[in-house]
CSV table of C-alpha atoms in Angstrom, one decimal:
chain,number,residue,atom,x,y,z
A,1,MET,CA,-102.4,106.1,101.2
A,2,VAL,CA,-99.0,107.7,101.6
A,3,SER,CA,-98.8,111.2,100.1
A,4,SER,CA,-95.7,113.0,98.8
A,5,LEU,CA,-97.1,116.5,99.0
A,6,VAL,CA,-94.6,118.8,100.6
A,7,TYR,CA,-95.7,122.5,101.0
A,8,THR,CA,-93.1,125.2,101.5
A,9,LEU,CA,-94.1,127.8,104.0
A,10,SER,CA,-94.1,131.4,102.8
A,11,LEU,CA,-95.0,134.7,104.3
A,12,TRP,CA,-96.4,137.5,102.1
A,13,ASP,CA,-93.8,137.9,99.3
A,14,SER,CA,-91.0,136.6,101.4
A,15,SER,CA,-88.4,134.6,99.4
A,16,SER,CA,-86.7,133.2,102.5
A,17,ASP,CA,-87.2,129.6,103.4
A,18,LEU,CA,-89.5,129.5,106.4
A,19,GLY,CA,-89.9,125.7,106.6
A,20,SER,CA,-92.0,123.0,105.2
A,21,ILE,CA,-95.2,121.0,105.7
A,22,GLU,CA,-95.4,117.4,104.7
A,23,ILE,CA,-98.5,115.1,104.5
A,24,TYR,CA,-97.3,111.8,105.9
A,25,GLU,CA,-100.6,110.1,105.3
A,26,SER,CA,-103.9,111.1,104.0
A,27,SER,CA,-107.3,109.4,103.5
A,28,LEU,CA,-110.5,110.6,101.8
A,29,ILE,CA,-113.4,108.2,102.5
A,30,GLU,CA,-117.0,108.6,101.4
A,31,ARG,CA,-119.4,107.3,104.0
A,32,ASN,CA,-123.0,108.0,104.8
A,33,GLY,CA,-123.2,111.1,102.5
A,34,ARG,CA,-120.0,112.6,104.0
A,35,MET,CA,-116.4,112.9,103.0
A,36,HIS,CA,-114.2,111.8,105.9
A,37,ILE,CA,-110.9,113.6,105.6
A,38,ASN,CA,-107.9,112.4,107.7
A,39,LEU,CA,-104.4,114.0,107.2
A,40,ASP,CA,-101.2,113.5,109.2
A,41,PHE,CA,-98.9,116.4,108.9
A,42,GLY,CA,-95.3,117.0,109.7
A,43,ILE,CA,-94.2,120.7,110.1
A,44,LYS,CA,-90.8,122.1,110.3
A,45,CYS,CA,-90.6,125.8,110.9
A,46,LEU,CA,-87.2,127.4,110.3
A,47,SER,CA,-87.9,130.9,111.1
A,48,VAL,CA,-91.3,132.3,112.3
A,49,GLY,CA,-91.0,135.7,114.0
A,50,ALA,CA,-92.5,136.1,117.5
A,51,ASN,CA,-95.3,138.3,116.2
A,52,GLN,CA,-95.8,136.6,112.8
A,53,SER,CA,-98.2,133.9,111.8
A,54,LEU,CA,-98.5,131.7,108.8
A,55,THR,CA,-101.7,130.3,107.5
A,56,PHE,CA,-102.2,127.4,105.2
A,57,THR,CA,-105.4,126.1,103.9
A,58,PRO,CA,-106.0,122.5,102.8
A,59,VAL,CA,-108.2,122.2,99.7
A,60,LEU,CA,-110.2,119.3,98.4
A,61,MET,CA,-109.9,119.4,94.6
A,62,LYS,CA,-110.8,117.6,91.4
A,63,GLY,CA,-110.5,119.3,88.0
A,64,SER,CA,-111.9,122.7,88.1
A,65,HIS,CA,-113.8,122.0,91.3
A,66,HIS,CA,-112.3,122.8,94.7
A,67,GLN,CA,-113.5,123.4,98.3
A,68,GLU,CA,-111.3,125.1,100.9
A,69,LEU,CA,-111.2,123.3,104.2
A,70,PRO,CA,-110.6,125.0,107.6
A,71,SER,CA,-107.1,126.6,107.9
A,72,ILE,CA,-104.2,125.9,110.1
A,73,VAL,CA,-102.5,128.9,111.6
A,74,ILE,CA,-98.8,128.7,112.8
A,75,SER,CA,-98.1,131.5,115.2
A,76,GLY,CA,-94.8,132.8,116.6
A,77,LYS,CA,-94.4,132.9,120.4
A,78,GLU,CA,-95.9,136.3,121.2
A,79,ARG,CA,-98.8,135.9,118.8
A,80,PHE,CA,-99.6,132.4,120.1
A,81,ARG,CA,-99.5,133.8,123.7
A,82,ALA,CA,-102.0,136.5,122.7
A,83,TYR,CA,-104.2,133.9,121.1
A,84,ARG,CA,-104.3,131.8,124.3
A,85,LYS,CA,-105.3,134.9,126.3
A,86,TRP,CA,-108.1,135.7,123.8
A,87,LYS,CA,-109.2,132.1,124.1
A,88,MET,CA,-110.2,132.8,127.7
A,89,CYS,CA,-112.8,135.3,126.4
A,90,PRO,CA,-115.1,133.4,123.9
A,91,TRP,CA,-116.8,136.6,122.8
A,92,ILE,CA,-113.5,138.0,121.5
A,93,LEU,CA,-112.8,134.8,119.5
A,94,SER,CA,-115.9,135.2,117.4
A,95,PHE,CA,-113.4,136.0,114.5
A,96,LYS,CA,-112.3,132.3,114.6
A,97,SER,CA,-115.6,131.2,113.0
A,98,ASP,CA,-115.3,134.1,110.4
A,99,TYR,CA,-111.9,132.8,109.3
A,100,ASN,CA,-112.8,129.1,109.4
A,101,ILE,CA,-109.8,128.1,111.5
A,102,TYR,CA,-109.2,124.4,112.3
A,103,LYS,CA,-106.3,124.8,114.7
A,104,VAL,CA,-103.8,127.4,115.9
A,105,ILE,CA,-100.3,126.0,116.8
A,106,GLU,CA,-97.2,127.6,118.2
A,107,ALA,CA,-94.2,127.6,115.9
A,108,LYS,CA,-91.2,125.7,117.3
A,109,ASN,CA,-88.4,127.1,115.1
A,110,GLY,CA,-86.0,124.4,114.0
A,111,GLU,CA,-88.1,121.6,115.5
A,112,CYS,CA,-90.4,119.1,113.7
A,113,MET,CA,-94.0,119.0,114.9
A,114,SER,CA,-96.7,116.7,113.9
A,115,PHE,CA,-100.5,116.6,114.2
A,116,SER,CA,-103.6,115.1,112.8
A,117,TYR,CA,-106.3,116.9,110.8
A,118,THR,CA,-109.6,115.2,110.9
A,119,LEU,CA,-113.0,116.5,109.6
A,120,LYS,CA,-116.2,115.5,107.8
A,121,THR,CA,-117.9,117.5,105.1
A,122,PRO,CA,-121.1,116.8,103.2
A,123,ILE,CA,-120.3,115.1,100.0
A,124,GLU,CA,-120.9,116.6,96.6
A,125,GLY,CA,-120.9,114.7,93.3
A,126,TRP,CA,-117.6,116.0,92.1
A,127,MET,CA,-115.7,114.9,95.2
A,128,THR,CA,-115.4,111.2,94.2
A,129,GLY,CA,-111.7,110.8,93.3
A,130,ALA,CA,-110.7,114.2,94.7
A,131,SER,CA,-107.3,114.9,96.1
A,132,ILE,CA,-105.8,117.3,98.7
A,133,GLY,CA,-103.8,120.3,97.9
A,134,PHE,CA,-103.0,123.6,99.7
A,135,TYR,CA,-104.0,127.1,99.1
A,136,ASP,CA,-101.0,129.4,99.6
A,137,ASN,CA,-102.5,132.6,101.2
A,138,ALA,CA,-99.3,134.5,100.4
A,139,THR,CA,-99.3,133.9,96.6
A,140,GLY,CA,-103.0,133.1,96.0
A,141,ARG,CA,-102.2,129.9,94.2
A,142,LEU,CA,-103.2,126.3,94.7
A,143,GLN,CA,-100.4,123.7,95.3
A,144,THR,CA,-101.1,120.1,94.4
A,145,GLN,CA,-99.2,116.8,94.5
């Protein structure tokens, strides 16, 4: 299934265009009591500062029901470098589980990046026919297709 969801990156109340995230392909498959979620993203960062990071959170939703999925964090050069150093000390990274982070990637300003997002979650009755959207951490709103 090809998706047309395009998410515009934002940082706090910034009105500047920081880039976009596009889902090229998505699939939600119910199998053995689990929802298998596969997303292929394209990310273009126009301007992420060296010590900034952007977080976006995919959300499985249907009607008034929704479930946040692990977040993707896009970090500037210095913040990503600090994350790699912290990664060497697992006891420091205990915050990662607290924040439910799927992946941390380094912003490549002006370049297009792509990656796959794959996970399984226990299925609940409302999930049949659900779709994917994003939670905008900056505005506190859900963005859907």
